[in-house]
Short mmCIF file of C-alpha atoms in Angstrom, two decimals:
data_model
loop_
_atom_site.label_atom_id
_atom_site.label_comp_id
_atom_site.label_asym_id
_atom_site.label_seq_id
_atom_site.Cartn_x
_atom_site.Cartn_y
_atom_site.Cartn_z
CA MET A 1 3.05 2.11 -22.79
CA GLY A 2 0.19 -0.13 -21.97
CA ARG A 3 -2.64 -0.76 -19.65
CA HIS A 4 -3.13 -4.41 -18.86
CA SER A 5 -5.92 -6.16 -17.09
CA LEU A 6 -6.77 -9.76 -16.25
CA GLU A 7 -9.83 -11.24 -14.62
CA TYR A 8 -9.52 -13.91 -11.95
CA PRO A 9 -10.19 -16.90 -14.19
CA LYS A 10 -13.28 -19.04 -14.13
CA GLU A 11 -13.08 -22.71 -15.06
CA ALA A 12 -14.44 -22.03 -18.54
CA LEU A 13 -11.31 -20.19 -19.68
CA ASN A 14 -8.74 -22.18 -21.68
CA LYS A 15 -5.99 -23.69 -19.56
CA VAL A 16 -2.97 -21.69 -20.75
CA LYS A 17 -4.76 -18.37 -20.20
CA ARG A 18 -6.10 -19.51 -16.83
CA VAL A 19 -2.68 -20.56 -15.54
CA TYR A 20 -1.16 -17.30 -16.81
CA ALA A 21 -3.77 -15.15 -15.08
CA LEU A 22 -3.49 -17.08 -11.82
CA GLU A 23 0.32 -16.84 -11.90
CA GLN A 24 0.23 -13.07 -12.46
CA ILE A 25 -2.33 -12.48 -9.73
CA HIS A 26 -0.86 -14.85 -7.15
CA SER A 27 2.76 -13.69 -7.70
CA LEU A 28 1.79 -10.08 -7.18
CA VAL A 29 0.06 -10.87 -3.89
CA ASN A 30 2.97 -13.02 -2.71
CA SER A 31 5.56 -10.37 -3.57
CA SER A 32 3.65 -7.71 -1.60
CA PRO A 33 4.96 -7.31 1.97
CA LEU A 34 1.55 -5.87 2.86
CA VAL A 35 -1.98 -6.28 1.56
CA HIS A 36 -4.99 -4.15 2.48
CA VAL A 37 -7.97 -6.14 3.72
CA SER A 38 -11.39 -4.47 3.73
CA LEU A 39 -14.59 -5.45 5.48
CA GLY A 40 -18.05 -4.00 5.02
CA PRO A 41 -19.64 -1.86 7.74
CA SER A 42 -19.72 -3.88 10.94
CA SER A 43 -23.21 -2.93 12.02
CA SER A 44 -26.00 -0.49 11.47
CA SER A 45 -24.36 1.84 13.98
CA SER A 46 -21.34 2.59 11.77
CA PRO A 47 -21.77 3.22 8.05
CA PHE A 48 -18.06 2.84 7.26
CA PRO A 49 -16.14 -0.07 5.76
CA VAL A 50 -12.85 -0.84 7.54
CA THR A 51 -9.44 -1.43 5.95
CA LEU A 52 -6.56 -3.17 7.72
CA PRO A 53 -2.97 -3.46 6.43
CA MET A 54 -1.88 -7.09 6.94
CA ILE A 55 0.55 -9.76 5.79
CA GLY A 56 -1.14 -12.06 3.27
CA GLN A 57 0.02 -15.03 1.24
CA MET A 58 -1.54 -17.37 -1.31
CA GLY A 59 -1.19 -21.06 -0.50
CA SER A 60 -2.94 -24.40 -0.40
CA PHE A 61 -2.99 -26.52 2.73
CA SER A 62 -4.95 -29.33 1.10
CA ARG A 63 -2.42 -29.41 -1.78
CA PRO A 64 0.89 -28.00 -0.54
CA SER A 65 2.60 -28.86 -3.85
CA ALA A 66 0.27 -26.49 -5.73
CA SER A 67 2.07 -23.93 -7.89
CA LEU A 68 1.22 -20.26 -8.43
CA GLY A 69 -0.79 -21.15 -11.54
CA ASP A 70 -3.16 -23.34 -9.51
CA PRO A 71 -6.22 -22.16 -7.58
CA LEU A 72 -5.04 -21.07 -4.12
CA ASP A 73 -6.44 -19.65 -0.90
CA LEU A 74 -5.25 -16.47 0.77
CA TYR A 75 -3.98 -16.78 4.34
CA LEU A 76 -3.94 -13.90 6.83
CA HIS A 77 -2.98 -13.80 10.48
CA GLY A 78 -3.35 -11.40 13.33
CA HIS A 79 -3.92 -10.98 17.01
CA ILE A 80 -7.21 -12.53 18.10
CA SER A 81 -8.36 -9.10 19.34
CA SER A 82 -8.13 -7.61 15.83
CA ARG A 83 -11.30 -6.28 14.27
CA LEU A 84 -11.12 -8.89 11.50
CA PHE A 85 -11.20 -11.76 13.96
CA THR A 86 -13.90 -10.36 16.21
CA THR A 87 -16.33 -9.15 13.56
CA PRO A 88 -19.88 -10.22 14.50
CA SER A 89 -20.50 -12.41 11.47
CA SER A 90 -17.34 -14.41 12.13
CA SER A 91 -18.92 -15.87 15.23
CA SER A 92 -22.27 -16.51 13.58
CA SER A 93 -23.25 -19.87 12.18
CA SER A 94 -21.83 -19.13 8.75
CA SER A 95 -18.49 -17.82 10.09
CA ARG A 96 -17.65 -16.46 6.67
CA VAL A 97 -16.85 -12.77 6.29
CA PRO A 98 -16.91 -11.18 2.81
CA VAL A 99 -13.64 -9.30 2.29
CA CYS A 100 -11.79 -7.42 -0.41
CA VAL A 101 -8.01 -7.83 -0.50
CA SER A 102 -5.87 -5.35 -2.38
CA ALA A 103 -2.15 -5.55 -3.24
CA THR A 104 -0.51 -2.64 -5.04
CA HIS A 105 3.03 -1.97 -6.31
CA LEU A 106 3.96 1.57 -7.36
CA ASP A 107 6.55 1.37 -10.17
CA GLY A 108 6.90 4.91 -11.49
CA LEU A 109 5.72 8.51 -11.69
CA VAL A 110 4.59 9.10 -15.27
CA LEU A 111 4.96 12.80 -16.11
CA SER A 112 3.26 13.64 -19.41
CA LEU A 113 2.90 17.05 -21.10
CA SER A 114 -0.56 17.46 -19.60
CA ALA A 115 -1.42 16.76 -15.98
CA PHE A 116 -4.46 14.89 -17.30
CA ASN A 117 -2.31 12.30 -19.11
CA SER A 118 0.09 11.95 -16.20
CA SER A 119 -0.21 8.72 -14.28
CA TYR A 120 1.60 6.04 -12.31
CA ASN A 121 3.24 2.88 -13.52
CA TYR A 122 1.82 0.28 -11.16
CA ARG A 123 0.65 -3.28 -10.70
CA SER A 124 -2.43 -3.96 -8.65
CA VAL A 125 -4.54 -6.95 -7.66
CA VAL A 126 -7.97 -6.93 -6.06
CA LEU A 127 -9.41 -10.19 -4.76
CA PHE A 128 -12.91 -10.80 -3.40
CA GLY A 129 -13.57 -13.73 -1.14
CA HIS A 130 -14.91 -15.13 2.08
CA ALA A 131 -12.70 -15.25 5.15
CA ALA A 132 -13.12 -17.93 7.79
CA PRO A 133 -11.01 -18.75 10.84
CA VAL A 134 -8.65 -21.71 10.52
CA THR A 135 -9.34 -24.12 13.37
CA ASP A 136 -7.27 -27.15 12.30
CA GLU A 137 -3.94 -26.95 14.15
CA LEU A 138 -1.85 -28.36 11.30
CA GLU A 139 -3.38 -25.91 8.82
CA LYS A 140 -2.70 -23.08 11.26
CA LEU A 141 0.97 -24.07 11.50
CA TYR A 142 1.12 -24.40 7.70
CA ALA A 143 -0.22 -20.84 7.36
CA LEU A 144 2.06 -19.36 10.02
CA LYS A 145 5.12 -20.87 8.30
CA LEU A 146 3.88 -19.57 4.94
CA LEU A 147 3.38 -16.05 6.33
CA THR A 148 6.68 -15.97 8.27
CA ASP A 149 8.64 -17.22 5.25
CA SER A 150 7.01 -14.55 3.10
CA VAL A 151 8.86 -11.91 5.14
CA VAL A 152 12.22 -13.65 4.70
CA PRO A 153 12.28 -17.11 3.08
CA GLY A 154 13.67 -19.65 5.54
CA ARG A 155 12.95 -17.55 8.63
CA TRP A 156 10.42 -20.01 10.08
CA ASP A 157 12.96 -22.83 10.40
CA ALA A 158 15.69 -20.41 11.54
CA ALA A 159 13.63 -18.86 14.36
CA ARG A 160 12.76 -20.45 17.71
CA LEU A 161 10.47 -23.44 17.20
CA PRO A 162 7.90 -24.68 17.92
CA PRO A 163 5.50 -21.85 18.80
CA THR A 164 4.33 -22.04 22.41
CA ARG A 165 0.74 -22.91 23.21
CA ALA A 166 0.13 -19.31 24.37
CA GLU A 167 1.50 -17.94 21.09
CA LEU A 168 -0.73 -20.20 19.05
CA GLN A 169 -3.77 -19.32 21.13
CA SER A 170 -3.33 -15.57 20.79
CA THR A 171 -2.69 -15.75 17.03
CA ALA A 172 -5.66 -16.14 14.75
CA VAL A 173 -5.36 -17.33 11.17
CA LEU A 174 -7.91 -16.69 8.45
CA ARG A 175 -8.31 -18.53 5.15
CA VAL A 176 -9.92 -16.49 2.38
CA GLU A 177 -11.60 -18.52 -0.34
CA ILE A 178 -11.32 -16.45 -3.50
CA ALA A 179 -14.56 -15.82 -5.39
CA SER A 180 -13.31 -13.37 -8.00
CA GLY A 181 -10.75 -10.70 -8.61
CA SER A 182 -8.67 -8.85 -11.15
CA PHE A 183 -5.18 -7.68 -12.05
CA LYS A 184 -4.48 -4.22 -13.43
CA ALA A 185 -1.20 -2.66 -14.46
CA ARG A 186 0.26 0.25 -16.35
CA ASP A 187 3.75 0.27 -17.79
CA GLY A 188 5.68 2.10 -20.49
CA GLU A 189 6.65 5.71 -21.03
CA THR A 190 4.38 8.76 -21.03
CA GLY A 191 1.47 9.18 -23.42
CA ASP A 192 -0.05 12.44 -24.65
CA ASP A 193 -2.86 13.68 -26.86
CA ARG A 194 -2.12 14.64 -30.43
CA HIS A 195 -2.84 18.35 -29.89
CA ASP A 196 -0.16 18.46 -27.19
CA MET A 197 2.33 16.35 -29.15
CA GLU A 198 2.02 18.71 -32.13
CA ASN A 199 2.79 21.73 -29.99
CA GLU A 200 6.58 21.91 -30.49
CA ASP A 201 6.95 24.96 -28.24
CA MET A 202 5.40 23.11 -25.38
CA ARG A 203 7.52 20.04 -25.95
CA ARG A 204 10.62 22.21 -25.65
CA LEU A 205 9.25 23.60 -22.39
CA VAL A 206 7.77 20.64 -20.49
CA TRP A 207 10.01 17.67 -19.56
CA THR A 208 8.29 14.34 -20.15
CA GLY A 209 9.42 11.07 -18.69
CA VAL A 210 9.09 8.57 -15.88
CA VAL A 211 10.63 8.56 -12.40
CA PRO A 212 11.04 4.84 -11.55
CA VAL A 213 9.92 3.95 -8.02
CA HIS A 214 10.81 0.80 -6.12
CA GLN A 215 11.10 -0.62 -2.64
CA VAL A 216 14.55 -1.12 -1.12
CA PHE A 217 15.42 -3.71 1.54
CA GLY A 218 18.47 -2.09 3.12
CA SER A 219 21.42 -3.38 5.13
CA PRO A 220 20.20 -5.47 8.09
CA VAL A 221 20.78 -3.81 11.50
CA ALA A 222 21.50 -6.26 14.34
CA SER A 223 19.60 -5.87 17.63
CA SER A 224 21.30 -4.89 20.90
CA TYR A 225 20.89 -8.46 22.19
CA ASN A 226 21.89 -10.25 18.99
CA ARG A 227 24.73 -12.77 19.54
CA VAL A 228 25.20 -13.97 15.95
CA GLU A 229 28.30 -12.32 14.54
CA GLU A 230 27.46 -12.18 10.84
CA THR A 231 24.11 -11.50 9.25
CA PRO A 232 23.08 -14.90 7.85
CA ALA A 233 23.19 -15.18 4.06
CA TYR A 234 19.50 -16.11 3.79
CA ILE A 235 18.63 -12.64 5.15
CA ALA A 236 21.33 -10.46 3.56
CA GLU A 237 21.08 -12.11 0.14
CA TYR A 238 17.29 -12.03 0.13
CA ALA A 239 17.32 -8.29 0.89
CA GLN A 240 19.80 -7.62 -1.91
CA GLU A 241 18.00 -9.85 -4.39
CA GLN A 242 14.59 -8.30 -3.72
CA THR A 243 16.00 -4.80 -4.03
CA ARG A 244 17.68 -5.64 -7.34
CA GLU A 245 14.53 -7.29 -8.71
CA ASN A 246 12.34 -4.36 -7.65
CA ALA A 247 14.72 -1.81 -9.21
CA GLU A 248 14.99 -3.79 -12.45
CA TYR A 249 11.24 -4.13 -12.74
CA ALA A 250 10.66 -0.38 -12.31
CA VAL A 251 13.27 0.56 -14.95
CA ASN A 252 12.29 -2.18 -17.40
CA ALA A 253 8.61 -1.23 -17.07
CA ILE A 254 9.40 2.17 -18.60
CA LYS A 255 10.78 0.48 -21.73
CA ALA A 256 7.74 -1.78 -22.16
CA GLN A 257 6.25 -1.56 -25.62
CA LYS A 258 2.55 -1.09 -26.26
CA LYS A 259 0.92 -4.51 -26.62
CA MET B 1 10.93 -0.28 20.40
CA GLY B 2 7.50 1.16 20.65
CA ARG B 3 3.99 0.96 19.43
CA HIS B 4 2.35 4.33 19.01
CA SER B 5 -1.22 5.23 18.34
CA LEU B 6 -3.20 8.42 18.00
CA GLU B 7 -6.90 9.01 17.54
CA TYR B 8 -8.19 11.55 15.05
CA PRO B 9 -8.79 14.35 17.52
CA LYS B 10 -12.17 15.63 18.59
CA GLU B 11 -12.62 19.28 19.54
CA ALA B 12 -12.52 18.49 23.23
CA LEU B 13 -8.84 17.54 23.21
CA ASN B 14 -6.33 20.19 24.30
CA LYS B 15 -4.93 22.26 21.47
CA VAL B 16 -1.30 21.12 21.49
CA LYS B 17 -2.27 17.45 21.43
CA ARG B 18 -4.90 18.06 18.76
CA VAL B 19 -2.50 19.88 16.45
CA TYR B 20 0.15 17.17 16.99
CA ALA B 21 -2.27 14.35 16.15
CA LEU B 22 -3.59 16.15 13.07
CA GLU B 23 -0.05 16.87 11.85
CA GLN B 24 1.03 13.24 12.24
CA ILE B 25 -2.06 11.90 10.49
CA HIS B 26 -2.19 14.46 7.68
CA SER B 27 1.57 14.28 6.95
CA LEU B 28 1.45 10.52 6.62
CA VAL B 29 -1.43 10.69 4.12
CA ASN B 30 0.27 13.46 2.15
CA SER B 31 3.58 11.60 1.97
CA SER B 32 1.89 8.46 0.63
CA PRO B 33 1.98 8.25 -3.18
CA LEU B 34 -1.03 5.93 -2.94
CA VAL B 35 -3.91 5.48 -0.53
CA HIS B 36 -6.41 2.61 -0.49
CA VAL B 37 -10.04 3.73 -0.56
CA SER B 38 -12.72 1.24 0.48
CA LEU B 39 -16.46 1.30 -0.05
CA GLY B 40 -19.07 -0.96 1.48
CA PRO B 41 -20.88 -3.56 -0.65
CA SER B 42 -22.53 -1.77 -3.56
CA SER B 43 -25.82 -3.63 -3.49
CA SER B 44 -27.56 -6.67 -2.15
CA SER B 45 -26.30 -8.63 -5.15
CA SER B 46 -22.63 -8.47 -4.09
CA PRO B 47 -21.62 -9.02 -0.48
CA PHE B 48 -18.09 -7.68 -0.94
CA PRO B 49 -16.59 -4.31 -0.04
CA VAL B 50 -14.37 -2.80 -2.77
CA THR B 51 -10.91 -1.29 -2.39
CA LEU B 52 -9.33 1.04 -4.94
CA PRO B 53 -5.72 2.29 -4.91
CA MET B 54 -5.82 6.05 -5.58
CA ILE B 55 -3.92 9.30 -5.19
CA GLY B 56 -5.20 11.20 -2.16
CA GLN B 57 -4.22 14.46 -0.49
CA MET B 58 -5.38 16.42 2.53
CA GLY B 59 -6.30 20.05 1.81
CA SER B 60 -8.77 22.83 2.45
CA PHE B 61 -10.40 24.71 -0.40
CA SER B 62 -12.34 27.01 1.91
CA ARG B 63 -9.13 27.86 3.78
CA PRO B 64 -6.16 27.27 1.44
CA SER B 65 -3.74 28.70 4.03
CA ALA B 66 -4.61 25.91 6.49
CA SER B 67 -1.62 23.99 7.80
CA LEU B 68 -1.25 20.25 8.43
CA GLY B 69 -2.28 20.75 12.08
CA ASP B 70 -5.66 22.16 11.07
CA PRO B 71 -8.78 20.13 10.21
CA LEU B 72 -8.59 19.24 6.52
CA ASP B 73 -10.57 17.36 3.88
CA LEU B 74 -9.23 14.52 1.77
CA TYR B 75 -9.33 14.98 -2.00
CA LEU B 76 -9.40 12.11 -4.49
CA HIS B 77 -9.71 12.10 -8.25
CA GLY B 78 -10.37 9.55 -10.90
CA HIS B 79 -12.01 8.84 -14.21
CA ILE B 80 -15.77 9.45 -14.07
CA SER B 81 -16.35 5.81 -15.01
CA SER B 82 -14.59 4.57 -11.86
CA ARG B 83 -16.60 2.55 -9.38
CA LEU B 84 -16.18 5.23 -6.72
CA PHE B 85 -17.81 7.87 -8.88
CA THR B 86 -20.66 5.74 -10.17
CA THR B 87 -21.66 4.07 -6.91
CA PRO B 88 -25.47 4.14 -6.57
CA SER B 89 -25.59 6.28 -3.45
CA SER B 90 -23.43 8.96 -5.05
CA SER B 91 -26.25 9.82 -7.43
CA SER B 92 -28.94 9.66 -4.76
CA SER B 93 -30.22 12.69 -2.92
CA SER B 94 -27.65 12.43 -0.16
CA SER B 95 -24.69 12.02 -2.56
CA ARG B 96 -22.44 11.06 0.32
CA VAL B 97 -20.65 7.73 0.25
CA PRO B 98 -19.13 6.34 3.48
CA VAL B 99 -15.52 5.40 2.80
CA CYS B 100 -12.46 4.17 4.65
CA VAL B 101 -9.10 5.55 3.49
CA SER B 102 -5.90 3.77 4.44
CA ALA B 103 -2.28 4.96 4.02
CA THR B 104 0.54 2.64 5.03
CA HIS B 105 4.34 2.96 5.02
CA LEU B 106 6.44 -0.17 5.55
CA ASP B 107 9.67 0.81 7.34
CA GLY B 108 11.35 -2.46 8.29
CA LEU B 109 11.26 -6.24 8.73
CA VAL B 110 11.58 -6.94 12.46
CA LEU B 111 13.14 -10.38 12.96
CA SER B 112 12.91 -11.48 16.60
CA LEU B 113 14.01 -14.77 18.14
CA SER B 114 10.47 -16.13 17.87
CA ALA B 115 8.31 -15.86 14.78
CA PHE B 116 5.52 -14.76 17.11
CA ASN B 117 7.41 -11.61 18.22
CA SER B 118 8.55 -10.80 14.70
CA SER B 119 6.81 -7.84 13.14
CA TYR B 120 7.10 -4.88 10.79
CA ASN B 121 8.19 -1.35 11.54
CA TYR B 122 5.45 0.69 9.89
CA ARG B 123 3.32 3.82 10.02
CA SER B 124 -0.33 3.60 9.15
CA VAL B 125 -3.34 5.89 9.04
CA VAL B 126 -6.97 4.93 8.67
CA LEU B 127 -9.56 7.65 8.07
CA PHE B 128 -13.34 7.27 8.00
CA GLY B 129 -15.45 9.83 6.21
CA HIS B 130 -18.10 10.71 3.67
CA ALA B 131 -17.13 11.25 0.05
CA ALA B 132 -19.09 13.61 -2.17
CA PRO B 133 -18.40 14.80 -5.72
CA VAL B 134 -16.91 18.28 -6.06
CA THR B 135 -19.09 20.31 -8.40
CA ASP B 136 -17.63 23.80 -7.96
CA GLU B 137 -15.17 24.38 -10.81
CA LEU B 138 -12.69 26.39 -8.74
CA GLU B 139 -12.63 23.75 -6.02
CA LYS B 140 -12.10 21.09 -8.68
CA LEU B 141 -9.09 22.98 -10.07
CA TYR B 142 -7.77 23.49 -6.52
CA ALA B 143 -7.97 19.73 -5.92
CA LEU B 144 -6.41 18.78 -9.26
CA LYS B 145 -3.44 21.09 -8.59
CA LEU B 146 -3.12 19.66 -5.07
CA LEU B 147 -3.13 16.08 -6.38
CA THR B 148 -0.76 16.77 -9.29
CA ASP B 149 1.69 18.61 -7.05
CA SER B 150 1.62 15.70 -4.60
CA VAL B 151 3.28 13.53 -7.27
CA VAL B 152 6.05 16.09 -7.88
CA PRO B 153 5.74 19.53 -6.23
CA GLY B 154 5.55 22.23 -8.90
CA ARG B 155 4.40 19.87 -11.66
CA TRP B 156 0.98 21.53 -12.07
CA ASP B 157 2.47 24.88 -13.08
CA ALA B 158 5.18 23.21 -15.18
CA ALA B 159 2.76 21.06 -17.22
CA ARG B 160 0.46 22.21 -20.01
CA LEU B 161 -2.22 24.53 -18.63
CA PRO B 162 -5.12 25.07 -18.40
CA PRO B 163 -6.85 21.66 -18.54
CA THR B 164 -9.17 21.38 -21.53
CA ARG B 165 -12.92 21.26 -21.06
CA ALA B 166 -12.94 17.59 -22.12
CA GLU B 167 -10.26 16.76 -19.56
CA LEU B 168 -12.18 18.46 -16.78
CA GLN B 169 -15.41 16.76 -17.77
CA SER B 170 -13.94 13.26 -17.76
CA THR B 171 -12.14 13.76 -14.43
CA ALA B 172 -14.17 13.47 -11.27
CA VAL B 173 -13.00 14.86 -7.95
CA LEU B 174 -14.25 13.71 -4.57
CA ARG B 175 -14.00 15.52 -1.27
CA VAL B 176 -14.01 13.28 1.79
CA GLU B 177 -15.15 14.94 5.02
CA ILE B 178 -13.32 13.16 7.80
CA ALA B 179 -15.46 11.80 10.63
CA SER B 180 -12.84 9.88 12.57
CA GLY B 181 -9.61 7.97 12.17
CA SER B 182 -6.41 6.85 13.77
CA PHE B 183 -2.65 6.64 13.41
CA LYS B 184 -0.67 3.53 14.33
CA ALA B 185 3.05 2.92 14.15
CA ARG B 186 5.75 0.56 15.30
CA ASP B 187 9.42 1.50 15.49
CA GLY B 188 12.53 0.36 17.31
CA GLU B 189 14.49 -2.87 17.32
CA THR B 190 13.23 -6.40 17.95
CA GLY B 191 11.49 -7.45 21.15
CA ASP B 192 11.35 -10.92 22.67
CA ASP B 193 9.86 -12.74 25.62
CA ARG B 194 11.96 -13.32 28.70
CA HIS B 195 12.08 -17.11 28.27
CA ASP B 196 13.64 -16.67 24.82
CA MET B 197 16.00 -13.89 25.93
CA GLU B 198 17.33 -16.11 28.74
CA ASN B 199 18.09 -18.93 26.33
CA GLU B 200 21.74 -18.11 25.55
CA ASP B 201 22.12 -21.07 23.17
CA MET B 202 19.27 -19.81 21.08
CA ARG B 203 20.60 -16.26 21.03
CA ARG B 204 23.87 -17.60 19.63
CA LEU B 205 21.89 -19.44 16.95
CA VAL B 206 19.16 -17.04 15.80
CA TRP B 207 20.13 -13.64 14.30
CA THR B 208 17.90 -10.84 15.57
CA GLY B 209 17.60 -7.45 13.97
CA VAL B 210 15.73 -5.24 11.54
CA VAL B 211 15.97 -4.98 7.76
CA PRO B 212 15.11 -1.33 6.99
CA VAL B 213 12.67 -0.91 4.08
CA HIS B 214 12.05 2.26 2.13
CA GLN B 215 10.80 3.56 -1.19
CA VAL B 216 13.29 4.86 -3.74
CA PHE B 217 12.54 7.45 -6.42
CA GLY B 218 15.19 6.60 -9.00
CA SER B 219 16.85 8.52 -11.83
CA PRO B 220 14.24 10.08 -14.11
CA VAL B 221 14.06 8.48 -17.59
CA ALA B 222 13.13 10.91 -20.40
CA SER B 223 10.42 9.89 -22.87
CA SER B 224 11.12 9.23 -26.56
CA TYR B 225 9.40 12.51 -27.49
CA ASN B 226 10.91 14.65 -24.74
CA ARG B 227 12.66 17.78 -26.09
CA VAL B 228 13.98 19.21 -22.79
CA GLU B 229 17.69 18.48 -22.56
CA GLU B 230 18.20 18.28 -18.81
CA THR B 231 15.86 16.86 -16.22
CA PRO B 232 14.51 19.95 -14.41
CA ALA B 233 15.80 20.41 -10.86
CA TYR B 234 12.30 20.38 -9.34
CA ILE B 235 11.96 16.74 -10.50
CA ALA B 236 15.50 15.41 -9.99
CA GLU B 237 15.97 17.08 -6.61
CA TYR B 238 12.57 16.03 -5.34
CA ALA B 239 13.31 12.40 -6.25
CA GLN B 240 16.67 12.51 -4.44
CA GLU B 241 15.28 14.31 -1.41
CA GLN B 242 12.35 11.92 -0.99
CA THR B 243 14.63 8.92 -1.33
CA ARG B 244 17.04 10.31 1.27
CA GLU B 245 14.22 11.15 3.69
CA ASN B 246 12.64 7.72 3.29
CA ALA B 247 15.97 5.94 3.84
CA GLU B 248 16.78 8.06 6.89
CA TYR B 249 13.40 7.44 8.44
CA ALA B 250 13.68 3.65 8.06
CA VAL B 251 17.16 3.53 9.62
CA ASN B 252 16.40 6.03 12.40
CA ALA B 253 13.19 4.16 13.26
CA ILE B 254 15.28 1.15 14.29
CA LYS B 255 17.16 3.27 16.85
CA ALA B 256 13.97 4.69 18.38
CA GLN B 257 13.82 4.24 22.14
CA LYS B 258 10.81 2.90 23.95
CA LYS B 259 8.57 5.80 24.96
#
């Protein structure tokens, strides 16, 4: 078993380590169908932060050839009426809203002898950054393609194009410049304290192990007004591939050795 | 298709509607293996809110017989060193930290003719409330059993009991008193604008439909030091039952009629 953590790298770090950390962090965000975006309290009248589940993807408009190991921005989109796009500070002169973005994968239920040592296998990223609305039309289209293709790769070009003017106007896109962040994960089997491990009676009584957990993308269900006879391969194969990868990760994570 | 939303009910609402809203909201939180808990910026030195993935469950220590349709508190636990338990205001006189708790289930990828009308089927709850540390030992044990049994029902009594003094001391429990919140969901098939629906050429070109998504609890994998021959039924059956329920929900959600 192991607990792993990585900091979002600063320039000072050596290159191999920096690229590795960026790849881990960016891949986890990009393989998450949903991220949770949090904002601080909106005003003195409400003391509560606000969290919104959204689609988010790492990318680089200024350098579209950038790979996952390069510094990237996070793109988010939503209806212009959404809280994130109407927050007071977004219309102020600075137009930059501090946000926290969280992406979490649950990989297993870890059932140890003691409840205290029980846990989850998981992978989690938290990113801190400043969100600002994207006003450049080409960057907006870049981000909308990026976000649409994150749901099913190739869907942007397969769907009706181009977006209408009304669609573009009612969709807001945010670019989050990342300031810092971290990656945390747990994998491996159960772990227990010595005093429990040495209790042979208890070990014969309490089952210990891991229930792997993963997300399944099931068989596509055509809509009532669909006129395409077969589900296109880019959808059906993507669903199968993602499901297989998710399942393999969850099972392999249990076998991970302590590093 | 439909978009549904419910507000966390105030006393004024009629009883049937109130109980229904509470049941929907509380069940969704309790069926989420993870919730995301957000705090406002910790100090003037950092402008960012912070989000932590945690295990959370609705319950009532003062009224353990309360059902899901009754007002309930949210319980969270974590290591005492965690940010949530060491936040400055938690040690101040008020000891109440404003938090936002989010629970989200992804149920399907909704692929419409236009990218703009594409969406997710999902169910999501956001709760706002004040978190305070639980100091009463009996309430702490109540919450730890509640949280452990949320991972696999019955696990608390099956695992090594009671918790040691050291375990209890290093585990902090928070009770969140709910101030407000809401439930949002989308279900059903795809939806498109009339101008796209009337374009027969496009409908013959672009596949429309929903890819159901659900979480699988796979076959339990025993640990290297496990001495119990068979996986106990309360674990194996729970994993199968949850998987079946999740799969059924995702597929049935596609068939939901507009309300």
